[in-house]
XYZ file of C-alpha atoms in Angstrom:
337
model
C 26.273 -2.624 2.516
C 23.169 -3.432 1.939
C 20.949 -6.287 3.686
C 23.151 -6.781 6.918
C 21.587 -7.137 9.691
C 24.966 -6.703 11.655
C 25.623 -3.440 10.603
C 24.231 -0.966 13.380
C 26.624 2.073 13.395
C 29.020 4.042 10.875
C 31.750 5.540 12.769
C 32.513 8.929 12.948
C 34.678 9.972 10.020
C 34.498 7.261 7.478
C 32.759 9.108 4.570
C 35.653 11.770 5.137
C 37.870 10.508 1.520
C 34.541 9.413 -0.151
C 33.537 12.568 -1.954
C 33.026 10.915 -5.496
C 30.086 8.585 -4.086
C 26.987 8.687 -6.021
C 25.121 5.741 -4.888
C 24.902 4.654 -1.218
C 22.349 1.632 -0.096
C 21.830 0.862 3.052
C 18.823 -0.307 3.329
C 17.712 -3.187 5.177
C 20.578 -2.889 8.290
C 20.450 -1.991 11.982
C 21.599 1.345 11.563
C 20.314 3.885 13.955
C 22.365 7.457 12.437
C 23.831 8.638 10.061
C 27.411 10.511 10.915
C 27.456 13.963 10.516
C 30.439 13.706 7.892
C 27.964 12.204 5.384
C 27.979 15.631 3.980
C 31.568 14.988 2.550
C 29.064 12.821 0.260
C 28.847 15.989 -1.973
C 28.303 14.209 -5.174
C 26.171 11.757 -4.168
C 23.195 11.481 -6.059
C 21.589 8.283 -4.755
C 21.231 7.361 -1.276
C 18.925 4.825 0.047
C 18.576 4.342 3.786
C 14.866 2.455 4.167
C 14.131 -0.538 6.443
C 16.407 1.044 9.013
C 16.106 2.221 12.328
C 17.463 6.465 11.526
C 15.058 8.403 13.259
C 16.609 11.410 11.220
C 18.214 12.508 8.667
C 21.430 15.024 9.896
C 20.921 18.423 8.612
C 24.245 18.391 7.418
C 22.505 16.865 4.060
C 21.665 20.059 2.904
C 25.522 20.178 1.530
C 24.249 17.032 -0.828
C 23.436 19.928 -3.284
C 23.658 16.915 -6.312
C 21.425 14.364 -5.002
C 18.374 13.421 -7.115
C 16.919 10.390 -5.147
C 16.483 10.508 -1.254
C 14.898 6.769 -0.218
C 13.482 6.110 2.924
C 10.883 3.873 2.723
C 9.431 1.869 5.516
C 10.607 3.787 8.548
C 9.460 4.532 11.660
C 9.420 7.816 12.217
C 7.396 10.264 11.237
C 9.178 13.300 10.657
C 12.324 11.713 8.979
C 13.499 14.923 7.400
C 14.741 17.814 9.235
C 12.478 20.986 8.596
C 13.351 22.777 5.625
C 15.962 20.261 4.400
C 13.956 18.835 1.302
C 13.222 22.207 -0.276
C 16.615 23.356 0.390
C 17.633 20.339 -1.856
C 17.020 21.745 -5.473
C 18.133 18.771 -7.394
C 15.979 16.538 -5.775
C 13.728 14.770 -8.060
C 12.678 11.590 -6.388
C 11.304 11.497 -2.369
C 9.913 8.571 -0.799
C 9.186 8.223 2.584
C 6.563 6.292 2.402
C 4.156 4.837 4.525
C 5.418 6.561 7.823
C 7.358 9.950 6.832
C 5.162 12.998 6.841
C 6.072 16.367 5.163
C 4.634 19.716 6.054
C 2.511 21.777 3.578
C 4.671 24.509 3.176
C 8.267 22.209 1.835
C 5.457 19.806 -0.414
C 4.593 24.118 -2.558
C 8.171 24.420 -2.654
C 8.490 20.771 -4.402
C 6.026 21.213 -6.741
C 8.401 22.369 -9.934
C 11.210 19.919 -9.826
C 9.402 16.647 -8.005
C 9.048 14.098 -10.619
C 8.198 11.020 -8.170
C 7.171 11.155 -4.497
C 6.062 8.845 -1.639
C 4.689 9.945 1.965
C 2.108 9.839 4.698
C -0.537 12.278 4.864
C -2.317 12.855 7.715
C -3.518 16.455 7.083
C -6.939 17.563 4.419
C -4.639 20.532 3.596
C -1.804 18.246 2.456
C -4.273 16.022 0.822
C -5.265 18.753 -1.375
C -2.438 18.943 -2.971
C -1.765 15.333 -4.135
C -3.784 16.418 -7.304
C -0.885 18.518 -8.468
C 1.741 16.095 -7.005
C 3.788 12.918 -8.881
C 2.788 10.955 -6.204
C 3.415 7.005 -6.312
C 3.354 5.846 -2.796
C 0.674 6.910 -0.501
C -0.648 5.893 2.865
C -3.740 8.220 4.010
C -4.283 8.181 7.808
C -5.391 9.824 10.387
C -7.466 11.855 8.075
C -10.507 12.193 10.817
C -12.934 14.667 9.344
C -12.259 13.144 5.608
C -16.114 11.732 4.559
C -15.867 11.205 1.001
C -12.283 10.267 -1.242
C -12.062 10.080 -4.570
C -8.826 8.118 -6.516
C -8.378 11.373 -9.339
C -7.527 13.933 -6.626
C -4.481 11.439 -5.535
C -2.311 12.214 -8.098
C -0.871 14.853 -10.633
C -0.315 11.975 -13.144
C -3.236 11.011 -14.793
C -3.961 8.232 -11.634
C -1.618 5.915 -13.628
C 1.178 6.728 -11.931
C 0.382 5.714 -7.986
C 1.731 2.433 -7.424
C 0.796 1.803 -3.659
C -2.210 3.052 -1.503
C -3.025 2.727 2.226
C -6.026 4.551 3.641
C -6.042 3.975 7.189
C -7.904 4.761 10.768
C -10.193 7.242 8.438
C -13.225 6.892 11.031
C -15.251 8.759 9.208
C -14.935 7.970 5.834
C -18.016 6.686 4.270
C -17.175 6.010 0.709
C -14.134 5.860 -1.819
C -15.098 6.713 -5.207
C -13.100 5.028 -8.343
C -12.742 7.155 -10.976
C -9.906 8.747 -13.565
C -9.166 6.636 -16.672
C -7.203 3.571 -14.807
C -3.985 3.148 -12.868
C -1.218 1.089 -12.449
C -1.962 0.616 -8.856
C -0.553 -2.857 -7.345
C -1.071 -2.510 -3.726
C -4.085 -1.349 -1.591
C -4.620 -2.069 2.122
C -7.947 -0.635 3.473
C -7.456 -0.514 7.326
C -9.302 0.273 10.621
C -12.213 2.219 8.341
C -15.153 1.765 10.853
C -17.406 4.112 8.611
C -16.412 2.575 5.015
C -19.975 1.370 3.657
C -19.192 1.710 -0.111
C -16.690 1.719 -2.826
C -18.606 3.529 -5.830
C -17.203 2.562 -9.213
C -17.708 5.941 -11.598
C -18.103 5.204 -15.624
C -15.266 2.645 -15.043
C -14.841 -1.260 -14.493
C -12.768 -2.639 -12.050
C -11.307 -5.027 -13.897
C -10.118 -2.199 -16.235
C -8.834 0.242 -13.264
C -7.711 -2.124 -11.332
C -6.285 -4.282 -14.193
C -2.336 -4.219 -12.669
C -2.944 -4.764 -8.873
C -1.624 -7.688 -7.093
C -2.163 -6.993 -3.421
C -5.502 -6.573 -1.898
C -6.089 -6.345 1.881
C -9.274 -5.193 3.951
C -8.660 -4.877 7.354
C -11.785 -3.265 10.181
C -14.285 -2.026 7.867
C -16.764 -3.359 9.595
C -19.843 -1.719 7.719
C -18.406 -2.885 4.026
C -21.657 -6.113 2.929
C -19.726 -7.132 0.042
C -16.326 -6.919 -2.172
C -17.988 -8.630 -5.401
C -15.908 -6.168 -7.464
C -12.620 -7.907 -6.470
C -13.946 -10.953 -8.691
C -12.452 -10.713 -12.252
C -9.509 -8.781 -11.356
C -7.209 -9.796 -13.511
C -3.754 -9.592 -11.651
C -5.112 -10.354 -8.321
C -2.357 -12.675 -6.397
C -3.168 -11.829 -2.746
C -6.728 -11.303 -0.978
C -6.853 -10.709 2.364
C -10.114 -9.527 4.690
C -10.138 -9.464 8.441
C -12.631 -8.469 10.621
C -15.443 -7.429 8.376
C -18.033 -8.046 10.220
C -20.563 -6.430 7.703
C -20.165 -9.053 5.582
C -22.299 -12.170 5.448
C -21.856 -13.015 1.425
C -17.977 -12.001 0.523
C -19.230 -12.473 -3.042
C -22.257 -10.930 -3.776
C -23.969 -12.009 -7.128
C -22.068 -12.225 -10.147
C -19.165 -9.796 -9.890
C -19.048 -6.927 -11.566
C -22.584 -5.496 -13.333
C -21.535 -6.420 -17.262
C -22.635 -9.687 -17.671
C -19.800 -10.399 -20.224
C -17.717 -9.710 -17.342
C -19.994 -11.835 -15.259
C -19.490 -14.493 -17.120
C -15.514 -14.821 -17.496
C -13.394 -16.972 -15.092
C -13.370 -15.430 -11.572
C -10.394 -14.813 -9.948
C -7.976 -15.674 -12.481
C -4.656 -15.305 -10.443
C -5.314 -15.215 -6.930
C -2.961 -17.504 -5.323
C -3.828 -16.767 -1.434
C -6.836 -15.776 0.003
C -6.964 -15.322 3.513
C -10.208 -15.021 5.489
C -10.128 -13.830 9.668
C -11.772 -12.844 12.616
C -15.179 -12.145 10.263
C -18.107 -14.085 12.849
C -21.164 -13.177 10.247
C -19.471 -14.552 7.611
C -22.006 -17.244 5.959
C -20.937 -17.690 2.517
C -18.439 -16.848 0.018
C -21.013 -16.324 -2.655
C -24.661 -17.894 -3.845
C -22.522 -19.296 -6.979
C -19.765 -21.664 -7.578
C -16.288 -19.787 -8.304
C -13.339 -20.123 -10.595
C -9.883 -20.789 -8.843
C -7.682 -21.655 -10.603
C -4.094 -20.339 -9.278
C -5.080 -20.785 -5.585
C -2.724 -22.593 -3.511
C -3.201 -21.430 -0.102
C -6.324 -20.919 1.593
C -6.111 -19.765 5.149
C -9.390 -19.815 8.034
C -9.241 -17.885 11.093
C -12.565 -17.647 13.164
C -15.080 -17.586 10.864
C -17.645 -19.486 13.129
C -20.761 -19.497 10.891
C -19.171 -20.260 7.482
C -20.941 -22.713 5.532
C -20.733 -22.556 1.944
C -16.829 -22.323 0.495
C -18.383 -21.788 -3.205
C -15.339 -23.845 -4.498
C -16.379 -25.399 -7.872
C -15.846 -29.220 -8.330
C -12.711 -29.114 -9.821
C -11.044 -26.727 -7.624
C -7.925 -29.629 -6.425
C -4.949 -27.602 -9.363
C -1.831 -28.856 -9.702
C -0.378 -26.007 -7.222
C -3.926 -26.018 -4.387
C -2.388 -26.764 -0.985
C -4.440 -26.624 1.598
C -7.623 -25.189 3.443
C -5.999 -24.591 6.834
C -9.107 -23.964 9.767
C -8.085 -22.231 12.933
C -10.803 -22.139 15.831
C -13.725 -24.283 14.026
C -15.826 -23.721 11.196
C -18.950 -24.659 12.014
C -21.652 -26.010 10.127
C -21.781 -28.654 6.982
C -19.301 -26.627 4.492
C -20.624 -26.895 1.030
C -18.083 -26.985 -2.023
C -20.213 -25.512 -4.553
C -24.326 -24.725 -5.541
């Protein structure tokens, strides 16, 4: 049922005969409810409901004593789950309602013994201390007004290898993230509408080390960040995106990372899109000529005073595109030194 686009409603009644359903997916579909008779469901153990349009989950669920995964990713609703319902679900081992669904501090105690994977919003310091005895995987941090200082090892219960997505957003006073832990398996971080963000402090660790499995990079309104040099030998790096960073007049800064081994080894070794926008002090990409060698796509979007691209020679690979200018780039754009 998944992945239709047509289907927008479940009448009343039609889970009635089903009660030996374990897995139901409906993700990706119109739907708007659930019926109430879902609870017939009562040995279903998987259901997956994300990329819909439920506001709510019926209370009726709490009949679903078997169910082990609840999915609800990617809604838009904040307070997806009824109160009370999750910690009334003791088989429940996996919750995601990540990046939207919030849940209050008193169910997240109660989840703390049988949880083995969770994903949510959090939008409250007192729920945010807690992520350091949580399994949590999915994360978006927002809201989070009075938060001045974040560091990665309070995020999760796991040893940090476990979280697998992280978005910190509208934060306005957070001044600095600090990396630390012993790695992660992190593939996704979006940095969003941080007005305050000035540093990110890398503790006894390399990026290229702790970041070694991420894919997805975005930067988005942190207008005080000068430079994202650490990005530069990240080795799984597919997608770079920064907007509006209007701190930033060298997106490069020296050499990368401080080892000079490091320093010294191909930059950007997968990146296959980098997108700049809307960033007017932008000058140069760096004061050295950089290794691309994966990029195929190369998006410009007001960036009036760029002049040096920092493209070596023999950037033109097999899969490069285009550079695609919107609103002109002004100046004589230099390739490399």
């Amino acid at each position: 049922m998944q992945h239709n686009l047509n289907l927008k409603n479940i009448p009343d009644g039609f889970f009635l005969r089903m009660s030996n359903l374990r897995y139901l997916n409906l993700s990706e579909t119109k739907l708007r409810k659930l019926p109430r008779d879902v609870k017939c469901l009562v040995n279903l153990q998987y259901p997956n409901i994300s990329r819909t349009e439920i506001s709510v989950l019926p209370s009726e669920m709490i009949n679903l004593q078997d169910l082990q995964f609840l999915i609800c990713q990617h809604l838009w609703w904040d307070h997806i789950t009824p109160d009370g319902l999750v910690s009334k679900l003791l088989n429940l081992q996996v919750l995601d309602i990540y990046p939207n669904g919030e849940i209050k501090l008193k169910e997240l105690n109660t989840m703390k013994e049988n949880i083995k994977a969770l994903g949510l919003c959090v939008t409250s310091l007192n729920v945010l201390q807690q992520l350091s005895e949580l399994p949590t995987w999915h994360i978006c941090l927002e809201r989070l007004y009075d938060l001045v200082s974040l560091s990665y090892d309070v995020l999760s219960c796991k040893s940090n290898g476990f979280l697998q997505e992280l978005i910190i957003c509208s934060c306005s006073q957070l001044d600095e993230i600090v990396m630390n832990g012993i790695g992660t398996d992190l593939r996704h971080l979006d940095l969003g509408h941080l007005q305050n963000l000035k540093n990110i402090v890398w503790k006894d660790v390399a990026p290229q080390r702790f970041f070694c499995n991420l894919q997805l990079l975005t930067i988005n309104e942190c207008r005080k960040l000068s430079s994202l040099s650490w990005v530069m030998h990240l080795p799984s790096l597919t997608e770079l995106s920064v907007q509006v960073c209007e701190g930033i007049k060298e997106l490069f800064t020296g050499g990368g990372w401080r080892n000079s081994a490091v320093s010294e080894a191909p930059s950007f070794p997968r990146l296959r899109s980098l997108t700049l926008e809307h960033s007017p002090n932008l000058v140069s990409m760096s004061n050295q000529a950089l290794d691309f060698p994966l990029l195929c796509s190369f998006p410009i979007f007001n960036c009036p005073n760029l002049k040096r691209l920092a493209f070596k020679p023999d950037i033109v690979n097999k899969e490069f595109v285009q550079i695609h200018c919107v609103k002109r780039v002004v100046g004589e754009i230099g390739v490399g030194r």
